[in-house]
Short mmCIF file of C-alpha atoms in Angstrom, two decimals:
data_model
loop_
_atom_site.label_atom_id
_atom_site.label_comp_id
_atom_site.label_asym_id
_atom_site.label_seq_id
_atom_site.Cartn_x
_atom_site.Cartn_y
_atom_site.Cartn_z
CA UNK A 1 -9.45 -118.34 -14.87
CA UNK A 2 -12.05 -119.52 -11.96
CA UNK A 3 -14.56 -117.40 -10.74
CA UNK A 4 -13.34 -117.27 -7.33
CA UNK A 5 -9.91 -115.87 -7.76
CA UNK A 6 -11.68 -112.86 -10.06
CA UNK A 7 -14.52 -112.51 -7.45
CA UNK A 8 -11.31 -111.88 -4.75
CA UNK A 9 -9.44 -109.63 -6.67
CA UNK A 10 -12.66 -106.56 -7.71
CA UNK A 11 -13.59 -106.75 -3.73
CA UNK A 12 -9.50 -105.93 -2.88
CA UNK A 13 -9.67 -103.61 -5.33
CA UNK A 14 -12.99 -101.71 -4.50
CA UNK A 15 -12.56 -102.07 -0.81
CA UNK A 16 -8.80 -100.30 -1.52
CA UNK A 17 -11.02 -97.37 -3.58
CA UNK A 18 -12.92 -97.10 -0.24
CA UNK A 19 -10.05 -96.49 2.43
CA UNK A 20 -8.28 -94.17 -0.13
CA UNK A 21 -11.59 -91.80 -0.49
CA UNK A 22 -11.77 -92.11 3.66
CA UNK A 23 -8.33 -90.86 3.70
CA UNK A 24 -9.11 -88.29 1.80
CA UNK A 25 -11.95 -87.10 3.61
CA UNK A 26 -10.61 -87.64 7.08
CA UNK A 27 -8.32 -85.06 7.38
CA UNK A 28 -10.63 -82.18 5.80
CA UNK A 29 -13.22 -82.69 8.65
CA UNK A 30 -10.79 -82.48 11.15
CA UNK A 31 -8.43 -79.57 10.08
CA UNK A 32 -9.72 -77.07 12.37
CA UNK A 33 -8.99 -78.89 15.63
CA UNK A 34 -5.53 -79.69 13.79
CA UNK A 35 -4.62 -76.17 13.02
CA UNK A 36 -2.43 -74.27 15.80
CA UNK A 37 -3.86 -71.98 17.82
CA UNK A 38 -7.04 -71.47 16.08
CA UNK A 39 -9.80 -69.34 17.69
CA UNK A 40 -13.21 -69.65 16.61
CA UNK A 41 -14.13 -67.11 18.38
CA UNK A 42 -11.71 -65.38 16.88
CA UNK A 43 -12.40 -65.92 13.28
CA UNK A 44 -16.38 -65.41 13.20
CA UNK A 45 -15.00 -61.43 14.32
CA UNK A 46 -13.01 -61.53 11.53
CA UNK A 47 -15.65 -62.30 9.01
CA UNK A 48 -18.15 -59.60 10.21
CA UNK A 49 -18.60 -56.51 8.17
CA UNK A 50 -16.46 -53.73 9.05
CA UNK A 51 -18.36 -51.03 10.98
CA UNK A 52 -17.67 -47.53 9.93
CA UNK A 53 -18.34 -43.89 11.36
CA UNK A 54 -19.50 -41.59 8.60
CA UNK A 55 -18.47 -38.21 10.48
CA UNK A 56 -15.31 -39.86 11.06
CA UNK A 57 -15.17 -40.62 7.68
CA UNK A 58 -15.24 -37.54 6.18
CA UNK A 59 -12.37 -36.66 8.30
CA UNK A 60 -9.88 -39.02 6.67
CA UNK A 61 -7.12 -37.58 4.59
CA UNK A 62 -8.33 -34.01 5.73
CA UNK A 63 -5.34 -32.36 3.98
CA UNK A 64 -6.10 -34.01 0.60
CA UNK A 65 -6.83 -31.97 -1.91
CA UNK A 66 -10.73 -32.28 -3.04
CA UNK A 67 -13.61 -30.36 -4.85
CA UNK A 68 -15.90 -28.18 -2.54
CA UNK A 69 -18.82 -29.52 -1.27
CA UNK A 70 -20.98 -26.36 -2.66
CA UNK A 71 -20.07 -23.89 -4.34
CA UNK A 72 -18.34 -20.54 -2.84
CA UNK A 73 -19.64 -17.70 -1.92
CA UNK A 74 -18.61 -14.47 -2.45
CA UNK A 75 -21.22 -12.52 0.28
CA UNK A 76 -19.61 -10.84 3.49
CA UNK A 77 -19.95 -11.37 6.78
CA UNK A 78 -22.36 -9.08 8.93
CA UNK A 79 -20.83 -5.70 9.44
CA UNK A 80 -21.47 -6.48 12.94
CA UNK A 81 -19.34 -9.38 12.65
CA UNK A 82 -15.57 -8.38 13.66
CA UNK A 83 -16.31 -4.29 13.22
CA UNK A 84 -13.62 -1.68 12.33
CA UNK A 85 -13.55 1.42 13.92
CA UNK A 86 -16.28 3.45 12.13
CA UNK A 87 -14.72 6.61 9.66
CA UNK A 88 -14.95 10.11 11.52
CA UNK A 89 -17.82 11.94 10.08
CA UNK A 90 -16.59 15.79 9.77
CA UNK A 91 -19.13 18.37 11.21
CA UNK A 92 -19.32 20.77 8.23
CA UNK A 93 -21.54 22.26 6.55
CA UNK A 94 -23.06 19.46 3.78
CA UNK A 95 -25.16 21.22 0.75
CA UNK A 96 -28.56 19.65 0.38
CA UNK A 97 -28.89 17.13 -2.45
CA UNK A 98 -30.53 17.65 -5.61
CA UNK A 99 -34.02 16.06 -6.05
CA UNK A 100 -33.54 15.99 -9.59
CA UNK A 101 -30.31 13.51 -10.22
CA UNK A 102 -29.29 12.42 -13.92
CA UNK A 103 -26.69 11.26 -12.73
CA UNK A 104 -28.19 8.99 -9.95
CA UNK A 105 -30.14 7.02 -12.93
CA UNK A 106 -27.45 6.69 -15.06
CA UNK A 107 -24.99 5.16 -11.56
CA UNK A 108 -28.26 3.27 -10.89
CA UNK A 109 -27.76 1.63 -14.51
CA UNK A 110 -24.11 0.93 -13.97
CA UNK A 111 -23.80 -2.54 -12.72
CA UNK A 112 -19.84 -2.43 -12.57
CA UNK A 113 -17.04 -0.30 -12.11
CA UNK A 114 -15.63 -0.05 -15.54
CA UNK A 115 -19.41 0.83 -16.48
CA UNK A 116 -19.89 4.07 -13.74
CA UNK A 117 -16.75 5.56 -15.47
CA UNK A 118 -18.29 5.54 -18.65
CA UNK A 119 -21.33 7.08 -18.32
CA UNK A 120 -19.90 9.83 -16.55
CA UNK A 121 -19.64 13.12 -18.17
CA UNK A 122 -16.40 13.88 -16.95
CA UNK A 123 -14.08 13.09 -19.70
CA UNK A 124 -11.15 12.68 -17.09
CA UNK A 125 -13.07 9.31 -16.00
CA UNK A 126 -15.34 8.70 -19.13
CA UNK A 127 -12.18 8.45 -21.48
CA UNK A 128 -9.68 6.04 -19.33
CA UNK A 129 -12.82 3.35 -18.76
CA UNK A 130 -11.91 1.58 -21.50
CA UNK A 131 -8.34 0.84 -20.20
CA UNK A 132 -9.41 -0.62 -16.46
CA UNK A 133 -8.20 -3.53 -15.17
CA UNK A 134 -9.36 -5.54 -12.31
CA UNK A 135 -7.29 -6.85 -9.27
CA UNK A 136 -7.51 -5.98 -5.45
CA UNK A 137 -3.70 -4.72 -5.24
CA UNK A 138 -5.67 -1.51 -6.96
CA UNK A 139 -7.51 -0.88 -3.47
CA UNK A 140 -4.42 -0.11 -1.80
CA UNK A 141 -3.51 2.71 -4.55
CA UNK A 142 -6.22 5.16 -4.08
CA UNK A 143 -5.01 9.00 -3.69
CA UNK A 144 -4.52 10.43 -0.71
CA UNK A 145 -7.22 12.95 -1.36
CA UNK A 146 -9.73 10.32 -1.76
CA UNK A 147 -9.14 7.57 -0.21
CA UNK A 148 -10.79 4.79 1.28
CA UNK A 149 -13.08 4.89 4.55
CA UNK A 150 -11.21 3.53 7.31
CA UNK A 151 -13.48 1.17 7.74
CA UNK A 152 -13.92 -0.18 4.29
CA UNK A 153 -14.68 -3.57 3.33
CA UNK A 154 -13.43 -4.08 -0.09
CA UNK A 155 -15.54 -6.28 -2.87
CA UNK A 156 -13.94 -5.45 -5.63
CA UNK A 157 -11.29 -2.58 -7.25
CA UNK A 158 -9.94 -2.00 -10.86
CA UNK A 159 -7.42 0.62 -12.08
CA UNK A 160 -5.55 2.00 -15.00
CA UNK A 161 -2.08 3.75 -15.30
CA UNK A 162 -1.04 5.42 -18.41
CA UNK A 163 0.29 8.98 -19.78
CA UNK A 164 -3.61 10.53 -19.23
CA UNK A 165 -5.42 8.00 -16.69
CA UNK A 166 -4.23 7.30 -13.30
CA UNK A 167 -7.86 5.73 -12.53
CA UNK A 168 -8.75 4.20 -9.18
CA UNK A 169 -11.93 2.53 -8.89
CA UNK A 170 -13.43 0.56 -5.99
CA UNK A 171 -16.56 -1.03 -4.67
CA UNK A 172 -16.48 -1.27 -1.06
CA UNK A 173 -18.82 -1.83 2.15
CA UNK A 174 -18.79 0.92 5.33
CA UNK A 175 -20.33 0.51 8.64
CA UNK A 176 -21.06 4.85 7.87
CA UNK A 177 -24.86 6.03 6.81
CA UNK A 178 -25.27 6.80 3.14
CA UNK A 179 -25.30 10.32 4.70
CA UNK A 180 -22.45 9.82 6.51
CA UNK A 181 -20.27 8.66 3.59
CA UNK A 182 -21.64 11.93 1.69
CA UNK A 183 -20.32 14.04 4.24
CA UNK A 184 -17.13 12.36 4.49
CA UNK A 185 -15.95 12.12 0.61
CA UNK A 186 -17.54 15.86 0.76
CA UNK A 187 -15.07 17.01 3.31
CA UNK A 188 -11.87 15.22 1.76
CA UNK A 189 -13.32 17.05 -2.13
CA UNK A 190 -13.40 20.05 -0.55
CA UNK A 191 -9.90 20.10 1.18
CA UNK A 192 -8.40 18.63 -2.37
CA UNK A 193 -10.20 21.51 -4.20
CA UNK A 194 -12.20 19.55 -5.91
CA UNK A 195 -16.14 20.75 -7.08
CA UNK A 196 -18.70 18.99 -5.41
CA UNK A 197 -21.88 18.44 -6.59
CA UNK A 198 -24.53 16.32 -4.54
CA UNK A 199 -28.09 14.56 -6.04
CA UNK A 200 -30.15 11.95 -4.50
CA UNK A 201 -32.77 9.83 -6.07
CA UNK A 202 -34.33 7.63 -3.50
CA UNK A 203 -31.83 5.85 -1.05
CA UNK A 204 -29.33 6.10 -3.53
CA UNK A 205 -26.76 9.31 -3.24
CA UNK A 206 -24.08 10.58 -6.25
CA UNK A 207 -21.58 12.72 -5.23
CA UNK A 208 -19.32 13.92 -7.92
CA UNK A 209 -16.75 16.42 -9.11
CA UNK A 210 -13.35 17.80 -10.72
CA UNK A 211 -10.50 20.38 -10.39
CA UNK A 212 -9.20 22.00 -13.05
CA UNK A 213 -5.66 20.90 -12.76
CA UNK A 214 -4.62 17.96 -14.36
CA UNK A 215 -7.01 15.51 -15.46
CA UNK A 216 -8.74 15.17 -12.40
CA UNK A 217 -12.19 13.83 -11.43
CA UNK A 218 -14.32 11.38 -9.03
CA UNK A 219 -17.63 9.76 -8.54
CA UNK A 220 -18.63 8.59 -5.06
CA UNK A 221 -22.14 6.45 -5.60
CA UNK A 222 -23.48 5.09 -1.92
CA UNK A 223 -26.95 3.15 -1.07
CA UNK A 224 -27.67 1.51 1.65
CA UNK A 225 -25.88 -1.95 2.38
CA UNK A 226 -28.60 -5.13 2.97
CA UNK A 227 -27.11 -5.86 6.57
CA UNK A 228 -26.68 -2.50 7.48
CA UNK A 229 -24.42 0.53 6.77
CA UNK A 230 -24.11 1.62 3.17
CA UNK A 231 -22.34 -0.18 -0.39
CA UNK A 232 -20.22 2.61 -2.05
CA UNK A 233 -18.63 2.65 -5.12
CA UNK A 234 -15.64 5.08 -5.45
CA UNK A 235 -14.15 6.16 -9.11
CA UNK A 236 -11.11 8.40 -9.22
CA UNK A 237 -9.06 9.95 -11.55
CA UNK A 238 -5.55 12.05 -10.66
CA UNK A 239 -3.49 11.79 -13.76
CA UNK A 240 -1.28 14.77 -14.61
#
Protein backbone atom coordinates (compact mmCIF):
# COMPACT_ATOMS: atom_id res chain seq x y z
CA UNK A 1 0.00 0.00 0.00
CA UNK A 2 1.73 3.64 -0.62
CA UNK A 3 2.93 5.59 2.04
CA UNK A 4 0.67 8.39 1.52
CA UNK A 5 -2.68 6.78 1.89
CA UNK A 6 -1.25 5.16 5.46
CA UNK A 7 0.33 8.57 6.41
CA UNK A 8 -3.62 10.01 5.85
CA UNK A 9 -5.34 7.52 7.61
CA UNK A 10 -3.05 7.57 11.56
CA UNK A 11 -3.47 11.63 11.32
CA UNK A 12 -7.65 11.03 10.83
CA UNK A 13 -7.39 8.73 13.30
CA UNK A 14 -5.27 10.59 16.01
CA UNK A 15 -6.76 13.93 15.24
CA UNK A 16 -10.43 11.95 15.88
CA UNK A 17 -8.65 10.70 19.50
CA UNK A 18 -8.13 14.48 20.03
CA UNK A 19 -11.76 16.01 19.55
CA UNK A 20 -13.20 12.95 21.45
CA UNK A 21 -10.84 13.68 24.71
CA UNK A 22 -11.95 17.66 24.12
CA UNK A 23 -15.42 16.50 24.31
CA UNK A 24 -14.88 14.92 27.14
CA UNK A 25 -13.29 17.56 28.95
CA UNK A 26 -15.47 20.38 27.75
CA UNK A 27 -18.39 19.83 29.52
CA UNK A 28 -16.68 19.07 33.08
CA UNK A 29 -15.14 22.64 33.10
CA UNK A 30 -18.20 24.16 32.39
CA UNK A 31 -20.84 22.30 34.56
CA UNK A 32 -21.20 24.83 37.12
CA UNK A 33 -22.38 27.69 34.91
CA UNK A 34 -24.62 24.80 33.30
CA UNK A 35 -26.25 23.69 36.45
CA UNK A 36 -29.70 25.53 37.38
CA UNK A 37 -29.78 27.87 39.82
CA UNK A 38 -26.51 27.29 41.37
CA UNK A 39 -25.21 29.70 44.08
CA UNK A 40 -21.72 29.85 44.86
CA UNK A 41 -22.25 31.77 47.40
CA UNK A 42 -24.44 29.50 48.47
CA UNK A 43 -22.48 26.36 48.46
CA UNK A 44 -19.04 27.62 50.12
CA UNK A 45 -21.85 28.13 53.41
CA UNK A 46 -22.68 24.83 52.96
CA UNK A 47 -19.26 23.36 53.21
CA UNK A 48 -18.23 25.29 56.41
CA UNK A 49 -18.09 23.46 59.66
CA UNK A 50 -21.13 23.50 61.61
CA UNK A 51 -20.88 25.90 64.58
CA UNK A 52 -22.22 24.61 67.80
CA UNK A 53 -23.19 26.10 71.34
CA UNK A 54 -21.94 23.84 74.10
CA UNK A 55 -24.51 25.19 76.87
CA UNK A 56 -27.02 24.71 74.33
CA UNK A 57 -25.80 21.50 73.84
CA UNK A 58 -26.18 20.04 76.93
CA UNK A 59 -29.71 21.05 76.75
CA UNK A 60 -30.68 18.72 73.91
CA UNK A 61 -32.91 15.79 74.65
CA UNK A 62 -33.28 17.20 78.32
CA UNK A 63 -35.88 14.51 79.16
CA UNK A 64 -33.58 11.63 78.09
CA UNK A 65 -32.73 9.46 80.46
CA UNK A 66 -28.77 9.73 81.39
CA UNK A 67 -26.18 8.96 84.21
CA UNK A 68 -25.55 11.87 86.76
CA UNK A 69 -22.95 14.07 86.23
CA UNK A 70 -21.52 13.43 89.98
CA UNK A 71 -22.52 11.49 92.22
CA UNK A 72 -25.58 12.25 94.79
CA UNK A 73 -25.58 13.50 97.79
CA UNK A 74 -27.30 12.57 100.62
CA UNK A 75 -26.45 15.99 103.00
CA UNK A 76 -29.46 18.42 103.87
CA UNK A 77 -30.08 21.65 103.19
CA UNK A 78 -29.32 24.44 105.89
CA UNK A 79 -31.88 24.33 108.62
CA UNK A 80 -32.22 27.85 107.77
CA UNK A 81 -33.15 26.92 104.41
CA UNK A 82 -37.16 26.57 104.19
CA UNK A 83 -37.59 26.32 108.33
CA UNK A 84 -40.50 24.52 110.11
CA UNK A 85 -42.02 25.92 112.92
CA UNK A 86 -39.60 25.12 115.79
CA UNK A 87 -41.14 22.20 118.56
CA UNK A 88 -42.60 23.96 121.80
CA UNK A 89 -40.12 23.54 124.51
CA UNK A 90 -42.28 22.75 127.84
CA UNK A 91 -41.26 24.91 130.92
CA UNK A 92 -40.84 22.12 133.50
CA UNK A 93 -38.75 21.26 135.72
CA UNK A 94 -35.63 19.23 133.72
CA UNK A 95 -33.29 17.05 136.26
CA UNK A 96 -29.65 17.89 135.79
CA UNK A 97 -27.66 15.39 133.72
CA UNK A 98 -25.31 12.96 134.95
CA UNK A 99 -21.56 13.77 134.50
CA UNK A 100 -20.81 10.27 134.59
CA UNK A 101 -22.73 8.64 131.33
CA UNK A 102 -22.10 4.84 130.31
CA UNK A 103 -24.47 5.10 128.34
CA UNK A 104 -23.35 8.27 126.38
CA UNK A 105 -20.03 6.17 125.33
CA UNK A 106 -21.64 3.26 124.40
CA UNK A 107 -24.53 5.75 121.93
CA UNK A 108 -21.25 7.54 121.03
CA UNK A 109 -20.02 3.99 119.63
CA UNK A 110 -23.25 3.28 117.85
CA UNK A 111 -22.88 4.42 114.35
CA UNK A 112 -26.51 3.22 113.29
CA UNK A 113 -29.81 2.66 114.46
CA UNK A 114 -30.02 -1.05 114.57
CA UNK A 115 -26.59 -0.67 116.60
CA UNK A 116 -28.05 2.00 119.59
CA UNK A 117 -30.74 -0.73 120.24
CA UNK A 118 -28.30 -3.19 120.94
CA UNK A 119 -26.16 -1.89 123.27
CA UNK A 120 -28.86 -0.77 125.32
CA UNK A 121 -29.55 -2.44 128.52
CA UNK A 122 -33.07 -2.42 128.20
CA UNK A 123 -34.01 -5.77 126.99
CA UNK A 124 -37.37 -4.29 125.54
CA UNK A 125 -34.99 -2.55 122.79
CA UNK A 126 -31.75 -4.71 123.13
CA UNK A 127 -33.72 -7.99 122.17
CA UNK A 128 -35.94 -6.76 118.96
CA UNK A 129 -32.50 -5.10 117.27
CA UNK A 130 -31.88 -7.95 115.54
CA UNK A 131 -35.27 -7.93 113.69
CA UNK A 132 -35.11 -4.01 112.30
CA UNK A 133 -35.73 -3.14 109.07
CA UNK A 134 -35.03 -0.02 107.25
CA UNK A 135 -37.48 2.17 105.14
CA UNK A 136 -38.81 5.81 105.72
CA UNK A 137 -42.67 4.69 105.79
CA UNK A 138 -41.30 3.67 109.57
CA UNK A 139 -41.00 7.57 110.42
CA UNK A 140 -44.55 8.08 110.11
CA UNK A 141 -45.31 5.12 112.75
CA UNK A 142 -43.78 6.43 115.84
CA UNK A 143 -46.16 6.31 119.12
CA UNK A 144 -48.01 8.91 120.08
CA UNK A 145 -46.14 9.16 123.33
CA UNK A 146 -42.97 9.69 121.59
CA UNK A 147 -43.18 11.00 118.66
CA UNK A 148 -41.35 13.03 116.37
CA UNK A 149 -40.41 16.88 116.86
CA UNK A 150 -42.57 18.87 114.79
CA UNK A 151 -39.97 20.10 113.17
CA UNK A 152 -38.04 17.02 112.30
CA UNK A 153 -36.02 16.45 109.37
CA UNK A 154 -35.85 12.82 108.80
CA UNK A 155 -32.38 10.97 107.56
CA UNK A 156 -33.16 7.82 108.11
CA UNK A 157 -35.86 5.33 110.21
CA UNK A 158 -36.06 1.47 110.67
CA UNK A 159 -38.70 -0.60 112.54
CA UNK A 160 -39.84 -4.00 113.55
CA UNK A 161 -43.36 -5.50 114.23
CA UNK A 162 -43.78 -8.81 115.78
CA UNK A 163 -45.60 -10.62 118.89
CA UNK A 164 -42.76 -8.82 121.46
CA UNK A 165 -41.21 -5.76 119.37
CA UNK A 166 -43.18 -2.96 118.07
CA UNK A 167 -39.71 -0.98 117.57
CA UNK A 168 -39.55 2.51 116.09
CA UNK A 169 -36.30 3.90 115.40
CA UNK A 170 -35.31 7.17 113.72
CA UNK A 171 -32.46 9.51 113.01
CA UNK A 172 -33.66 12.89 112.46
CA UNK A 173 -32.45 16.71 112.34
CA UNK A 174 -34.35 19.63 114.68
CA UNK A 175 -33.94 23.28 114.46
CA UNK A 176 -34.34 22.70 118.88
CA UNK A 177 -30.96 22.97 121.20
CA UNK A 178 -29.62 19.64 122.35
CA UNK A 179 -31.17 21.04 125.59
CA UNK A 180 -34.16 21.79 124.13
CA UNK A 181 -34.80 18.33 122.63
CA UNK A 182 -33.94 16.94 126.30
CA UNK A 183 -36.59 18.84 127.72
CA UNK A 184 -39.02 18.03 125.17
CA UNK A 185 -38.73 13.99 124.92
CA UNK A 186 -38.49 14.59 128.94
CA UNK A 187 -41.88 16.13 129.10
CA UNK A 188 -43.69 13.62 126.59
CA UNK A 189 -41.67 10.41 129.08
CA UNK A 190 -43.02 11.87 131.83
CA UNK A 191 -46.74 12.31 130.72
CA UNK A 192 -46.47 8.49 129.17
CA UNK A 193 -45.13 7.31 132.60
CA UNK A 194 -42.18 6.43 131.45
CA UNK A 195 -38.64 6.64 133.84
CA UNK A 196 -36.36 9.11 132.77
CA UNK A 197 -32.97 9.10 133.27
CA UNK A 198 -30.62 11.97 131.85
CA UNK A 199 -26.42 11.80 131.34
CA UNK A 200 -24.29 14.00 129.32
CA UNK A 201 -20.79 13.45 128.20
CA UNK A 202 -19.58 16.45 126.34
CA UNK A 203 -22.08 17.94 123.71
CA UNK A 204 -23.57 14.76 123.43
CA UNK A 205 -26.94 14.09 125.71
CA UNK A 206 -28.73 10.32 126.39
CA UNK A 207 -31.96 10.39 127.62
CA UNK A 208 -33.45 7.07 128.33
CA UNK A 209 -36.11 5.03 130.06
CA UNK A 210 -39.04 2.34 130.52
CA UNK A 211 -42.48 1.62 132.12
CA UNK A 212 -43.25 -1.35 133.51
CA UNK A 213 -46.18 -2.26 131.40
CA UNK A 214 -45.70 -4.05 128.43
CA UNK A 215 -42.46 -4.23 126.89
CA UNK A 216 -41.82 -0.76 126.81
CA UNK A 217 -38.65 1.36 126.46
CA UNK A 218 -36.79 4.39 124.55
CA UNK A 219 -33.50 6.01 123.92
CA UNK A 220 -33.40 9.64 122.81
CA UNK A 221 -29.43 10.37 121.84
CA UNK A 222 -29.03 14.31 120.63
CA UNK A 223 -25.62 16.33 119.71
CA UNK A 224 -25.37 19.17 118.14
CA UNK A 225 -26.17 19.31 114.26
CA UNK A 226 -22.97 20.87 111.97
CA UNK A 227 -25.27 23.76 110.54
CA UNK A 228 -26.96 24.39 113.54
CA UNK A 229 -29.67 22.90 115.83
CA UNK A 230 -29.10 19.38 117.07
CA UNK A 231 -28.96 15.47 115.15
CA UNK A 232 -31.16 13.14 117.32
CA UNK A 233 -31.58 9.71 117.16
CA UNK A 234 -34.88 8.33 118.63
CA UNK A 235 -35.34 4.36 119.53
CA UNK A 236 -38.69 3.18 120.78
CA UNK A 237 -40.24 0.27 121.86
CA UNK A 238 -44.30 -0.13 122.76
CA UNK A 239 -45.05 -3.74 122.18
CA UNK A 240 -47.64 -5.35 124.44
Amino acid sequence: MPRAPITIIVAGMLAAFALAACGREAPNAAAPSRVAGFDPALAEALADPILVDPDLGQQANGDALRPPDRPPSGGLPPIAIAPLAPPVVPAGEMPAPHADCPACKQARGALTLGALAAVQADPALRGCAAQLRYSARWAARMPAALPLASDARVLIAAGADSDRCALRAVRFVSAASVEDVMRIYHAHAAAAGFTADYGMDGALAVLRGSRARGRHGYVVVAQPYADGGSLVDLVVNAAG
